[in-house]
Tab-separated table of C-alpha atoms in Angstrom:
chain	number	residue	atom	x	y	z
A	1	MET	CA	26.039	-23.180	-34.192
A	2	SER	CA	22.257	-22.677	-34.204
A	3	TYR	CA	19.742	-25.083	-32.691
A	4	PRO	CA	15.929	-25.166	-32.653
A	5	VAL	CA	14.741	-24.777	-29.061
A	6	SER	CA	11.092	-25.304	-28.096
A	7	TYR	CA	9.089	-23.054	-25.805
A	8	TYR	CA	5.408	-22.854	-24.997
A	9	CYS	CA	3.064	-19.954	-24.499
A	10	PRO	CA	2.307	-19.625	-20.776
A	11	HIS	CA	-1.187	-18.384	-21.643
A	12	CYS	CA	-2.518	-21.192	-23.881
A	13	GLY	CA	0.292	-23.759	-24.277
A	14	ALA	CA	1.003	-23.271	-28.011
A	15	VAL	CA	4.497	-24.598	-28.818
A	16	VAL	CA	7.037	-22.570	-30.795
A	17	GLU	CA	10.542	-23.423	-31.990
A	18	LEU	CA	13.135	-20.664	-32.046
A	19	THR	CA	16.411	-21.405	-33.830
A	20	ARG	CA	19.125	-19.693	-31.836
A	21	GLU	CA	22.772	-19.941	-30.885
A	22	GLY	CA	23.648	-22.587	-28.310
A	23	TYR	CA	25.645	-20.281	-26.049
A	24	LEU	CA	22.500	-18.393	-24.959
A	25	ALA	CA	21.253	-19.678	-21.605
A	26	ASP	CA	17.534	-19.483	-20.888
A	27	LYS	CA	16.386	-17.873	-17.644
A	28	SER	CA	12.618	-18.183	-17.976
A	29	VAL	CA	9.533	-17.889	-20.149
A	30	THR	CA	6.915	-15.641	-18.561
A	31	PRO	CA	3.665	-13.912	-19.508
A	32	TYR	CA	5.256	-10.604	-18.471
A	33	PRO	CA	8.664	-8.982	-19.051
A	34	LEU	CA	11.229	-9.192	-16.262
A	35	VAL	CA	11.957	-5.827	-14.670
A	36	GLY	CA	15.236	-4.442	-16.034
A	37	TRP	CA	15.475	-6.873	-19.010
A	38	GLU	CA	15.576	-5.501	-22.586
A	39	TYR	CA	13.638	-7.544	-25.173
A	40	ALA	CA	13.844	-7.734	-28.959
A	41	ALA	CA	11.432	-9.170	-31.503
A	42	PRO	CA	12.402	-12.556	-33.020
A	43	ASP	CA	13.304	-10.851	-36.321
A	44	GLU	CA	15.635	-8.372	-34.546
A	45	ASP	CA	19.085	-8.952	-33.051
A	46	TYR	CA	17.749	-10.623	-29.888
A	47	GLU	CA	21.160	-12.155	-29.144
A	48	ALA	CA	22.306	-8.639	-28.227
A	49	ALA	CA	19.231	-8.182	-26.000
A	50	ASP	CA	18.290	-9.825	-22.704
A	51	GLY	CA	15.481	-11.828	-24.255
A	52	VAL	CA	12.843	-12.205	-26.946
A	53	ARG	CA	9.325	-10.764	-26.989
A	54	LEU	CA	7.059	-13.294	-28.692
A	55	VAL	CA	3.426	-13.004	-29.756
A	56	CYS	CA	1.632	-16.356	-29.659
A	57	GLY	CA	1.026	-17.596	-33.206
A	58	GLU	CA	2.703	-14.670	-34.989
A	59	GLY	CA	5.958	-14.496	-36.924
A	60	GLU	CA	5.759	-17.515	-39.263
A	61	GLU	CA	7.483	-15.390	-41.934
A	62	ILE	CA	10.599	-15.239	-39.727
A	63	ASP	CA	13.111	-17.953	-40.692
A	64	SER	CA	14.211	-18.643	-37.113
A	65	LEU	CA	10.644	-19.033	-35.765
A	66	HIS	CA	8.219	-21.926	-36.271
A	67	TRP	CA	4.880	-22.592	-34.527
A	68	THR	CA	4.535	-26.385	-34.347
A	69	GLY	CA	0.749	-26.628	-34.026
A	70	GLU	CA	1.248	-28.634	-30.817
A	71	ARG	CA	0.149	-27.627	-27.310
A	72	SER	CA	1.934	-28.145	-24.036
A	73	GLU	CA	-0.034	-29.674	-21.193
A	74	ALA	CA	2.305	-28.240	-18.551
A	75	ASP	CA	0.805	-27.349	-15.189
A	76	ASP	CA	1.726	-23.679	-15.479
A	77	VAL	CA	-0.281	-22.985	-18.655
A	78	GLU	CA	-2.688	-20.258	-17.585
A	79	ARG	CA	-5.726	-21.396	-19.605
A	80	PRO	CA	-5.182	-24.765	-21.312
A	81	GLU	CA	-8.770	-24.693	-22.614
A	82	ALA	CA	-8.212	-21.356	-24.428
A	83	GLU	CA	-7.999	-21.114	-28.189
A	84	SER	CA	-4.468	-21.788	-29.369
A	85	PRO	CA	-2.560	-19.825	-30.585
A	86	CYS	CA	-4.009	-17.042	-28.449
A	87	GLY	CA	-2.242	-13.967	-29.914
A	88	ARG	CA	-1.018	-12.768	-26.518
A	89	GLU	CA	2.571	-11.748	-25.901
A	90	PHE	CA	5.034	-13.598	-23.696
A	91	PHE	CA	8.729	-13.242	-22.943
A	92	LEU	CA	11.769	-15.509	-23.242
A	93	SER	CA	14.445	-14.167	-20.900
A	94	PHE	CA	18.112	-15.093	-21.122
A	95	VAL	CA	20.488	-15.357	-18.178
A	96	ARG	CA	22.199	-11.995	-17.610
A	97	PHE	CA	25.533	-11.308	-15.978
A	98	GLU	CA	26.875	-8.091	-14.468
A	99	ASP	CA	30.408	-7.940	-13.094
A	100	GLY	CA	30.692	-11.719	-13.521
A	101	ARG	CA	27.601	-12.477	-11.421
A	102	GLU	CA	24.231	-13.704	-12.561
A	103	VAL	CA	21.547	-11.026	-12.252
A	104	GLU	CA	18.317	-12.073	-10.578
A	105	PRO	CA	15.186	-10.299	-11.755
A	106	ARG	CA	13.673	-7.776	-9.385
A	107	PRO	CA	10.039	-8.407	-8.559
A	108	GLU	CA	7.546	-5.991	-10.061
A	109	THR	CA	6.607	-3.114	-7.842
A	110	GLU	CA	3.295	-3.775	-6.158
A	111	HIS	CA	0.856	-0.892	-6.099
A	112	VAL	CA	-1.448	-0.561	-3.112
A	113	THR	CA	-4.744	1.298	-3.334
A	114	ILE	CA	-6.013	2.811	-0.121
A	115	SER	CA	-9.762	3.190	-0.124
A	116	GLY	CA	-11.294	6.574	0.592
A	117	ALA	CA	-13.620	7.693	3.373
A	118	GLY	CA	-16.934	5.924	3.514
A	119	SER	CA	-15.677	2.634	2.109
A	120	SER	CA	-16.917	-0.511	3.759
A	121	GLY	CA	-14.943	-1.455	6.807
A	122	THR	CA	-13.808	2.094	7.637
A	123	GLN	CA	-14.842	4.164	10.622
A	124	GLU	CA	-16.127	7.669	10.405
A	125	THR	CA	-13.199	9.990	11.118
A	126	ASN	CA	-14.824	13.410	11.502
A	127	LYS	CA	-15.824	12.770	15.129
A	128	PRO	CA	-13.487	13.599	17.979
A	129	ARG	CA	-11.286	10.770	19.206
A	130	GLY	CA	-11.018	9.609	22.786
A	131	PRO	CA	-13.733	9.290	25.413
A	132	GLY	CA	-17.011	10.020	23.776
A	133	GLY	CA	-15.500	9.792	20.272
A	134	PRO	CA	-15.678	6.883	17.801
A	135	GLY	CA	-15.607	3.639	19.764
A	136	GLY	CA	-15.013	5.533	23.016
A	137	PHE	CA	-17.068	5.889	26.185
A	138	GLY	CA	-19.878	8.250	26.794
A	139	GLY	CA	-22.613	9.427	24.713
């Protein structure tokens, strides 16, 4: 049996109703996709996917999707003062199971940028190290 379930855009708070089957368990709604999850558009077979990719304010022509015109005032709305709907994408993720166990999302890989020579806070490295070198004794 299908039920309308309400979600809100984590960017601006716009509220959407998605009519979906009751057996699907929600994991989260995030402004980014979970690593390893496969997403489908609301007019595709999202029940066979790991979640739904939504675009804030779009998809009114889809029977199972309805933007209510309301806004959530939840604490985790990124910019509650932003225009609503904002047109940005966000992701509804369902609970996934592998081998009978719930799968937890892996965190996104963090990229670290190492600044090059001459950046503020770095020492000159073309001088010899040790006594008489950078920060050493002698002169």
